[in-house]
Structure formats: C-alpha cells, structure tokens
Amino acid sequence: MSAFFAMGGYAIYVWPAYAVFFIVLIADYINPSLRRRRNLRELRSRMARQAARQQRNPSAP
Amino acid sequence: MANWIPLWVHKLSSPPNFYRFAGVVRPWALGLALILGAIALYGGLVLAPADYQQGDAYRIIFIHVPSAWMGLFIYGLMAVASFISLVWRIKLAEVVAMESAPIGAAFTFITLVTGSLWGKPMWGTWWTWDARLTSELVLLFLYLGVIGLYHSFEDRRQGARAAAFLAIIGIINVPIVHFSVNWWNTLHQGSTVRILGPSHISTDMLWPLLTMMVATKFYYIASLFGRVRTDLLSMESGKDWVRQIAGAHGSADAVSAGRAEAAEREARR
C-alpha cells in the first residue's frame, strides 16, 4: 500500500496533479448551485415584497 | 426558426422545457461520470504497469490528456453554440456558449498545471515556451477573454453577443494546439492516441485513458446543465415558471420573512 502512495518516488508530482484535478472540478460543480440558491432567495424576497405591497395597496400595479 | 429543424428541438430549446430536461439528465450524467471516473482511476493508478522510461510519473497522463481533450472539445462546442446564437438568436444556444467557457477554462487550467507537474520530473522544467505549451496558454486566455467580455457589459445579452464573436474568432487556435506537435519541433511529445491508425500505447494504459475521456464528457454534461439551469432561472426571473419554482423551493421562510418585514414597516408608519 505504501508503495502505491510512493508512486515510485514521483508522489510529490503525481498526487498534487490529481488533487488539482479534483479540487478544480469540485469548485466548478458547486459554484452554479450556490449561485442558483442565492438567486432564488433574492427572487423569493422580491416576490414577498411585491405581495406585501399589493396587500397594502391593491389598486397599485 | 428554419422549418427543417424538427419540432422537438424547437420545443426543447424553450427555457422551461430545457430547465426540466436538464434537471432530469444531470444526476445521471454525474453518476456515470463518477462511476466511469472511479473505474478509470483504478485501471490507471493500480492495474496499469509502470512505464519503462518514466516509472510511475506517467500516471499523470490519465488526467492530463482527457483534460486537454476536453479543453479543445468544449472550445469547439462553445464556438458552434456562439455561431448558432449569433445567427438564429436562440437564447439557449447563447446560455450554452457562455456557460461552457468556465468549464473549458477549468479543464485547460488543469491541463496546464498537471502538465507542469509532469514536466518538472521528465523535462527538468515547470514551464517552457514551446509551441504546444504556449498555444495551450493562449487557449486559457481565450476562455478568460470570453468570460471577461461577457461580464463586462451592463446588458448581458449584448455581452454574450460580443463574447460569441471572440469565441468564433478564437477557434483558429484549436487546430494550432492540436497540430503544434507536428508543425513545430517541440519538447512536448506527439500524439500517443490516434483515431486513424494504431495508437502508440499499450492496452493496459489505453483503456483507462479512454474511460476517463468518456467520464469527463459526462462530467461536462452534468456541470453544463447545472450552469444552464442557474442561468435560465436568473434570465427569466420575471416569468411565471420561474416564480413557481421559487415559490415551491422556498420553505416559505423567505416569503414569511419578507412579509414580516413589510408588516413591521407598515406598523411604524
């Protein structure tokens, strides 16, 4: 097992390469879902404000 | 739209339909990417023998080469989508083009970094201004240029149009990257895997490489569809279908918070 992690002495090159691969792709994957959640939250509070305004003043657009 | 395009394409390209379609496809694409990626890594890191010249350092190939292929593939797709968005003004094509750019940039960045980590032990240098490396760096800058141009306009559709032009012009770099190892005498090795003719690689090493290539394709679908869904929601935020989604998603907490806030303001008045 330790031979596997040693990568024939090239561990300091092989494992960072794999780490970069996974870190960059995970960041790429997570980013839009965070953005989506934030956008939906903003939209919801905008809708709530609109609903409240309409309640207060039904004739206004 | 031109009438030779089948009706289902037209239907699918409407934002609410594509939003739903992408939501169904995305988890399957990610699942396949993870399973195939795990198989490829097991084949590449454990089963494949060490290289007779490079020892175990060559194992970087299993992520370096698929990432490089994806960098070029995504660029081509982005340019085609840009062309479609400019000619037919299809909103979905525009979103696909603009949301492909960050994924392509991510893969190109991975290619450059893993290549650097491979180059140090094998060539004795992290970086050299050779044709393949330089053109790959230009590819990254083209991606960053497309992303930057898109975000530099107040009106996002105007930004997308400008960025689409840059994406189409930049396609000239794709064959340069691909053929740079043949056209110039470079430090970078030539292609090992060939579509025409035999590949210069043993089967033990070839199958994990090709499996990883398929895995990265599925990853691209999963990532792109997530990004497109996000973008469609924010582009169409005034439309009814988005409001329904926002309403269904909210555990009503945001709505009630908004109402409470409004009521409070009312009371103070």
Short mmCIF file of C-alpha atoms in Angstrom, two decimals:
data_model
loop_
_atom_site.label_atom_id
_atom_site.label_comp_id
_atom_site.label_asym_id
_atom_site.label_seq_id
_atom_site.Cartn_x
_atom_site.Cartn_y
_atom_site.Cartn_z
CA MET A 1 0.00 0.00 0.00
CA SER A 2 2.79 2.41 0.88
CA ALA A 3 4.40 1.55 -2.43
CA PHE A 4 1.21 2.70 -4.10
CA PHE A 5 1.33 6.05 -2.31
CA ALA A 6 5.04 6.44 -3.02
CA MET A 7 4.36 6.27 -6.80
CA GLY A 8 7.90 5.06 -7.45
CA GLY A 9 9.33 8.23 -5.92
CA TYR A 10 7.15 10.53 -8.00
CA ALA A 11 4.49 11.03 -5.31
CA ILE A 12 5.18 14.77 -4.99
CA TYR A 13 4.27 15.19 -8.68
CA VAL A 14 1.51 12.63 -9.18
CA TRP A 15 -0.68 13.32 -6.14
CA PRO A 16 -0.72 17.14 -6.43
CA ALA A 17 -1.75 16.69 -10.08
CA TYR A 18 -4.70 14.54 -9.03
CA ALA A 19 -5.53 16.95 -6.19
CA VAL A 20 -5.69 19.88 -8.64
CA PHE A 21 -7.92 17.87 -10.97
CA PHE A 22 -10.45 17.11 -8.22
CA ILE A 23 -10.35 20.47 -6.44
CA VAL A 24 -10.88 22.47 -9.64
CA LEU A 25 -13.72 20.24 -10.84
CA ILE A 26 -15.48 20.21 -7.46
CA ALA A 27 -15.27 24.01 -7.31
CA ASP A 28 -16.61 24.20 -10.86
CA TYR A 29 -19.50 21.91 -9.96
CA ILE A 30 -20.50 23.62 -6.71
CA ASN A 31 -20.34 27.22 -7.94
CA PRO A 32 -23.57 27.30 -10.01
CA SER A 33 -25.66 25.60 -7.33
CA LEU A 34 -24.61 28.25 -4.83
CA ARG A 35 -25.43 30.96 -7.35
CA ARG A 36 -28.79 29.33 -8.03
CA ARG A 37 -29.72 29.19 -4.35
CA ARG A 38 -28.80 32.85 -3.90
CA ASN A 39 -30.80 33.92 -6.97
CA LEU A 40 -33.88 32.01 -5.85
CA ARG A 41 -33.65 33.50 -2.36
CA GLU A 42 -33.48 37.01 -3.82
CA LEU A 43 -36.39 36.29 -6.13
CA ARG A 44 -38.47 34.97 -3.24
CA SER A 45 -37.91 38.05 -1.12
CA ARG A 46 -38.75 40.22 -4.13
CA MET A 47 -41.98 38.28 -4.61
CA ALA A 48 -42.78 38.64 -0.92
CA ARG A 49 -42.23 42.40 -1.08
CA GLN A 50 -44.49 42.61 -4.11
CA ALA A 51 -47.18 40.56 -2.39
CA ALA A 52 -46.98 42.76 0.70
CA ARG A 53 -47.21 45.90 -1.40
CA GLN A 54 -50.24 44.55 -3.19
CA GLN A 55 -51.93 43.70 0.07
CA ARG A 56 -51.41 47.20 1.33
CA ASN A 57 -52.39 48.94 -1.85
CA PRO A 58 -54.46 46.65 -4.11
CA SER A 59 -55.01 49.23 -6.87
CA ALA A 60 -51.30 49.89 -7.49
CA PRO A 61 -49.58 47.87 -10.23
CA MET B 1 -36.81 29.24 -36.83
CA ALA B 2 -35.99 27.40 -40.02
CA ASN B 3 -38.59 24.75 -40.75
CA TRP B 4 -36.10 21.95 -41.38
CA ILE B 5 -35.35 21.83 -37.69
CA PRO B 6 -37.55 19.17 -36.08
CA LEU B 7 -40.29 20.34 -33.79
CA TRP B 8 -38.90 18.62 -30.70
CA VAL B 9 -35.68 20.61 -30.96
CA HIS B 10 -37.73 23.77 -31.01
CA LYS B 11 -39.75 22.62 -28.02
CA LEU B 12 -36.71 21.50 -26.06
CA SER B 13 -34.96 24.81 -26.58
CA SER B 14 -37.68 26.73 -24.77
CA PRO B 15 -36.26 27.67 -21.36
CA PRO B 16 -38.82 25.96 -19.06
CA ASN B 17 -38.68 22.73 -21.05
CA PHE B 18 -34.89 22.67 -21.12
CA TYR B 19 -34.77 23.51 -17.42
CA ARG B 20 -36.84 20.43 -16.65
CA PHE B 21 -34.95 18.22 -19.14
CA ALA B 22 -31.56 19.29 -17.74
CA GLY B 23 -32.76 18.63 -14.22
CA VAL B 24 -33.61 15.03 -15.14
CA VAL B 25 -30.40 14.36 -17.11
CA ARG B 26 -27.94 15.99 -14.72
CA PRO B 27 -27.85 13.45 -11.84
CA TRP B 28 -27.48 10.56 -14.34
CA ALA B 29 -24.64 12.29 -16.12
CA LEU B 30 -22.87 12.99 -12.83
CA GLY B 31 -23.42 9.41 -11.65
CA LEU B 32 -21.96 7.97 -14.85
CA ALA B 33 -19.04 10.40 -14.67
CA LEU B 34 -18.25 9.32 -11.09
CA ILE B 35 -18.56 5.58 -11.80
CA LEU B 36 -16.53 5.70 -15.01
CA GLY B 37 -14.00 8.04 -13.39
CA ALA B 38 -13.54 5.63 -10.47
CA ILE B 39 -13.07 2.68 -12.86
CA ALA B 40 -10.59 4.67 -14.94
CA LEU B 41 -8.61 5.73 -11.87
CA TYR B 42 -8.46 2.17 -10.59
CA GLY B 43 -7.28 0.99 -14.01
CA GLY B 44 -4.79 3.82 -14.36
CA LEU B 45 -3.35 4.05 -10.87
CA VAL B 46 -3.50 0.41 -9.76
CA LEU B 47 -3.83 -2.02 -12.66
CA ALA B 48 -1.70 -0.34 -15.34
CA PRO B 49 2.01 -1.18 -15.12
CA ALA B 50 4.67 1.50 -14.62
CA ASP B 51 6.20 2.98 -17.75
CA TYR B 52 9.59 1.55 -18.70
CA GLN B 53 11.10 5.03 -19.07
CA GLN B 54 9.02 7.31 -16.87
CA GLY B 55 8.24 4.96 -13.98
CA ASP B 56 5.06 5.97 -12.17
CA ALA B 57 5.26 9.66 -13.12
CA TYR B 58 3.49 8.90 -16.40
CA ARG B 59 0.28 8.20 -14.43
CA ILE B 60 -0.47 11.92 -14.67
CA ILE B 61 -1.47 11.11 -18.26
CA PHE B 62 -4.83 9.74 -17.08
CA ILE B 63 -6.00 13.20 -16.08
CA HIS B 64 -3.72 15.40 -18.20
CA VAL B 65 -4.72 14.07 -21.61
CA PRO B 66 -8.51 13.79 -21.02
CA SER B 67 -8.46 17.36 -19.63
CA ALA B 68 -6.57 18.59 -22.69
CA TRP B 69 -9.08 16.89 -24.99
CA MET B 70 -11.94 18.47 -23.05
CA GLY B 71 -10.33 21.91 -23.30
CA LEU B 72 -10.37 21.64 -27.09
CA PHE B 73 -13.73 19.86 -27.33
CA ILE B 74 -15.51 22.42 -25.16
CA TYR B 75 -13.95 25.26 -27.13
CA GLY B 76 -15.30 23.81 -30.37
CA LEU B 77 -18.73 23.33 -28.86
CA MET B 78 -18.69 26.85 -27.44
CA ALA B 79 -17.80 28.29 -30.86
CA VAL B 80 -20.61 26.34 -32.57
CA ALA B 81 -23.15 27.43 -29.93
CA SER B 82 -21.89 31.02 -30.30
CA PHE B 83 -22.40 30.85 -34.05
CA ILE B 84 -25.94 29.50 -33.61
CA SER B 85 -26.74 32.20 -31.07
CA LEU B 86 -25.50 34.94 -33.40
CA VAL B 87 -27.29 33.66 -36.49
CA TRP B 88 -30.58 32.38 -35.08
CA ARG B 89 -30.69 34.33 -31.80
CA ILE B 90 -31.62 31.24 -29.81
CA LYS B 91 -31.42 32.12 -26.14
CA LEU B 92 -30.49 28.58 -25.13
CA ALA B 93 -27.51 28.48 -27.53
CA GLU B 94 -26.27 31.72 -26.03
CA VAL B 95 -26.51 30.34 -22.49
CA VAL B 96 -24.79 27.08 -23.50
CA ALA B 97 -21.93 29.02 -25.13
CA MET B 98 -21.40 31.37 -22.21
CA GLU B 99 -21.67 28.68 -19.54
CA SER B 100 -19.29 26.35 -21.41
CA ALA B 101 -16.49 28.89 -21.10
CA PRO B 102 -15.82 28.47 -17.34
CA ILE B 103 -15.83 24.65 -17.64
CA GLY B 104 -13.43 24.79 -20.59
CA ALA B 105 -11.22 27.21 -18.67
CA ALA B 106 -11.22 24.81 -15.70
CA PHE B 107 -10.10 21.89 -17.88
CA THR B 108 -7.45 24.00 -19.64
CA PHE B 109 -6.15 25.17 -16.27
CA ILE B 110 -5.96 21.54 -15.09
CA THR B 111 -4.10 20.63 -18.28
CA LEU B 112 -1.51 23.35 -17.75
CA VAL B 113 -0.96 22.60 -14.05
CA THR B 114 -0.80 18.81 -14.42
CA GLY B 115 1.45 19.23 -17.46
CA SER B 116 3.73 21.41 -15.40
CA LEU B 117 3.80 18.80 -12.62
CA TRP B 118 4.66 16.17 -15.21
CA GLY B 119 7.21 18.34 -16.98
CA LYS B 120 9.31 19.03 -13.91
CA PRO B 121 10.47 15.42 -13.30
CA MET B 122 10.62 14.46 -17.00
CA TRP B 123 11.93 17.56 -18.76
CA GLY B 124 13.53 19.21 -15.75
CA THR B 125 11.44 22.35 -16.05
CA TRP B 126 7.99 23.51 -14.93
CA TRP B 127 7.46 25.62 -18.00
CA THR B 128 8.99 26.27 -21.38
CA TRP B 129 7.80 28.49 -24.24
CA ASP B 130 7.34 25.64 -26.64
CA ALA B 131 4.59 25.62 -29.28
CA ARG B 132 2.23 23.19 -27.55
CA LEU B 133 2.51 24.82 -24.14
CA THR B 134 2.23 28.35 -25.49
CA SER B 135 -0.81 27.61 -27.64
CA GLU B 136 -2.47 25.87 -24.68
CA LEU B 137 -1.84 29.00 -22.60
CA VAL B 138 -3.40 31.08 -25.39
CA LEU B 139 -6.42 28.76 -25.20
CA LEU B 140 -6.78 29.55 -21.49
CA PHE B 141 -6.53 33.29 -22.23
CA LEU B 142 -9.19 32.96 -24.93
CA TYR B 143 -11.52 31.32 -22.42
CA LEU B 144 -10.79 34.03 -19.87
CA GLY B 145 -11.33 36.67 -22.56
CA VAL B 146 -14.75 35.23 -23.42
CA ILE B 147 -15.74 35.12 -19.74
CA GLY B 148 -14.44 38.64 -19.12
CA LEU B 149 -16.09 40.15 -22.18
CA TYR B 150 -19.41 38.52 -21.31
CA HIS B 151 -19.38 40.04 -17.84
CA SER B 152 -18.09 43.47 -18.86
CA PHE B 153 -21.38 44.62 -20.38
CA GLU B 154 -24.26 46.02 -18.36
CA ASP B 155 -26.72 44.21 -20.64
CA ARG B 156 -25.90 40.51 -20.53
CA ARG B 157 -27.30 39.72 -23.99
CA GLN B 158 -25.09 42.38 -25.51
CA GLY B 159 -22.16 40.94 -23.57
CA ALA B 160 -22.99 37.46 -24.81
CA ARG B 161 -23.02 38.69 -28.40
CA ALA B 162 -19.60 40.33 -28.10
CA ALA B 163 -18.18 37.26 -26.33
CA ALA B 164 -19.64 34.99 -29.02
CA PHE B 165 -17.67 36.90 -31.66
CA LEU B 166 -14.47 36.42 -29.71
CA ALA B 167 -15.24 32.71 -29.25
CA ILE B 168 -15.71 32.27 -33.01
CA ILE B 169 -12.53 34.16 -33.92
CA GLY B 170 -10.56 32.21 -31.31
CA ILE B 171 -11.44 28.85 -32.91
CA ILE B 172 -8.37 29.38 -35.10
CA ASN B 173 -6.30 28.43 -32.05
CA VAL B 174 -7.84 24.95 -31.72
CA PRO B 175 -6.08 23.35 -34.72
CA ILE B 176 -2.91 25.20 -33.73
CA VAL B 177 -2.97 23.49 -30.33
CA HIS B 178 -3.74 20.12 -31.89
CA PHE B 179 -1.14 20.19 -34.65
CA SER B 180 1.54 22.18 -32.81
CA VAL B 181 3.45 18.99 -32.02
CA ASN B 182 3.62 18.15 -35.75
CA TRP B 183 4.21 21.63 -37.16
CA TRP B 184 6.98 22.66 -34.80
CA ASN B 185 9.81 20.81 -33.19
CA THR B 186 8.57 20.79 -29.63
CA LEU B 187 9.65 19.43 -26.29
CA HIS B 188 6.13 18.10 -25.87
CA GLN B 189 5.67 14.60 -27.23
CA GLY B 190 3.48 13.88 -30.23
CA SER B 191 0.03 12.30 -30.06
CA THR B 192 0.04 8.87 -28.48
CA VAL B 193 -3.57 8.04 -29.11
CA ARG B 194 -4.75 8.14 -32.69
CA ILE B 195 -8.16 7.82 -34.21
CA LEU B 196 -6.67 6.70 -37.53
CA GLY B 197 -4.04 4.04 -37.31
CA PRO B 198 -2.61 2.25 -34.29
CA SER B 199 -2.03 4.09 -31.02
CA HIS B 200 1.44 4.13 -29.51
CA ILE B 201 0.29 2.90 -26.16
CA SER B 202 -0.30 -0.46 -24.50
CA THR B 203 -3.89 -1.61 -23.98
CA ASP B 204 -3.41 -1.66 -20.20
CA MET B 205 -2.83 2.07 -20.35
CA LEU B 206 -5.19 2.87 -23.21
CA TRP B 207 -8.48 1.68 -21.72
CA PRO B 208 -8.24 3.75 -18.51
CA LEU B 209 -7.37 6.76 -20.64
CA LEU B 210 -10.37 6.31 -22.92
CA THR B 211 -12.67 5.55 -19.97
CA MET B 212 -11.53 8.77 -18.32
CA MET B 213 -12.23 10.62 -21.56
CA VAL B 214 -15.84 9.36 -21.53
CA ALA B 215 -16.11 10.23 -17.81
CA THR B 216 -15.01 13.82 -18.43
CA LYS B 217 -17.59 14.10 -21.23
CA PHE B 218 -20.34 13.08 -18.82
CA TYR B 219 -18.92 15.45 -16.22
CA TYR B 220 -19.15 18.25 -18.77
CA ILE B 221 -22.83 17.46 -19.40
CA ALA B 222 -23.56 17.45 -15.66
CA SER B 223 -21.70 20.69 -14.99
CA LEU B 224 -23.04 22.47 -18.08
CA PHE B 225 -26.64 21.55 -17.35
CA GLY B 226 -26.32 22.79 -13.77
CA ARG B 227 -24.92 26.07 -15.03
CA VAL B 228 -27.55 26.42 -17.75
CA ARG B 229 -30.35 25.80 -15.24
CA THR B 230 -28.95 28.51 -12.97
CA ASP B 231 -28.64 30.94 -15.84
CA LEU B 232 -32.10 30.27 -17.24
CA LEU B 233 -33.62 30.97 -13.83
CA SER B 234 -31.88 34.30 -13.45
CA MET B 235 -32.50 35.33 -17.07
CA GLU B 236 -36.21 34.59 -16.87
CA SER B 237 -36.73 35.66 -13.27
CA GLY B 238 -39.77 37.76 -14.21
CA LYS B 239 -41.57 34.84 -15.86
CA ASP B 240 -44.26 32.76 -14.25
CA TRP B 241 -42.50 29.39 -14.45
CA VAL B 242 -39.52 30.73 -12.50
CA ARG B 243 -41.77 32.28 -9.87
CA GLN B 244 -43.48 28.93 -9.42
CA ILE B 245 -40.12 27.23 -8.91
CA ALA B 246 -39.01 29.91 -6.48
CA GLY B 247 -42.26 29.56 -4.56
CA ALA B 248 -42.09 25.76 -4.45
CA HIS B 249 -38.42 25.74 -3.43
CA GLY B 250 -38.70 28.23 -0.62
CA SER B 251 -39.58 26.55 2.65
CA ALA B 252 -41.79 29.64 2.84
CA ASP B 253 -39.28 31.10 5.26
CA ALA B 254 -38.09 33.81 2.90
CA VAL B 255 -41.65 34.70 1.99
CA SER B 256 -42.77 34.96 5.59
CA ALA B 257 -39.64 36.91 6.45
CA GLY B 258 -40.42 39.36 3.66
CA ARG B 259 -44.00 39.66 4.84
CA ALA B 260 -42.96 40.23 8.44
CA GLU B 261 -40.55 42.90 7.30
CA ALA B 262 -43.28 44.64 5.31
CA ALA B 263 -45.73 44.40 8.19
CA GLU B 264 -43.20 45.91 10.51
CA ARG B 265 -42.66 48.82 8.16
CA GLU B 266 -46.41 49.20 7.94
CA ALA B 267 -46.73 49.34 11.72
CA ARG B 268 -44.07 52.01 12.04
CA ARG B 269 -45.84 54.23 9.57
#
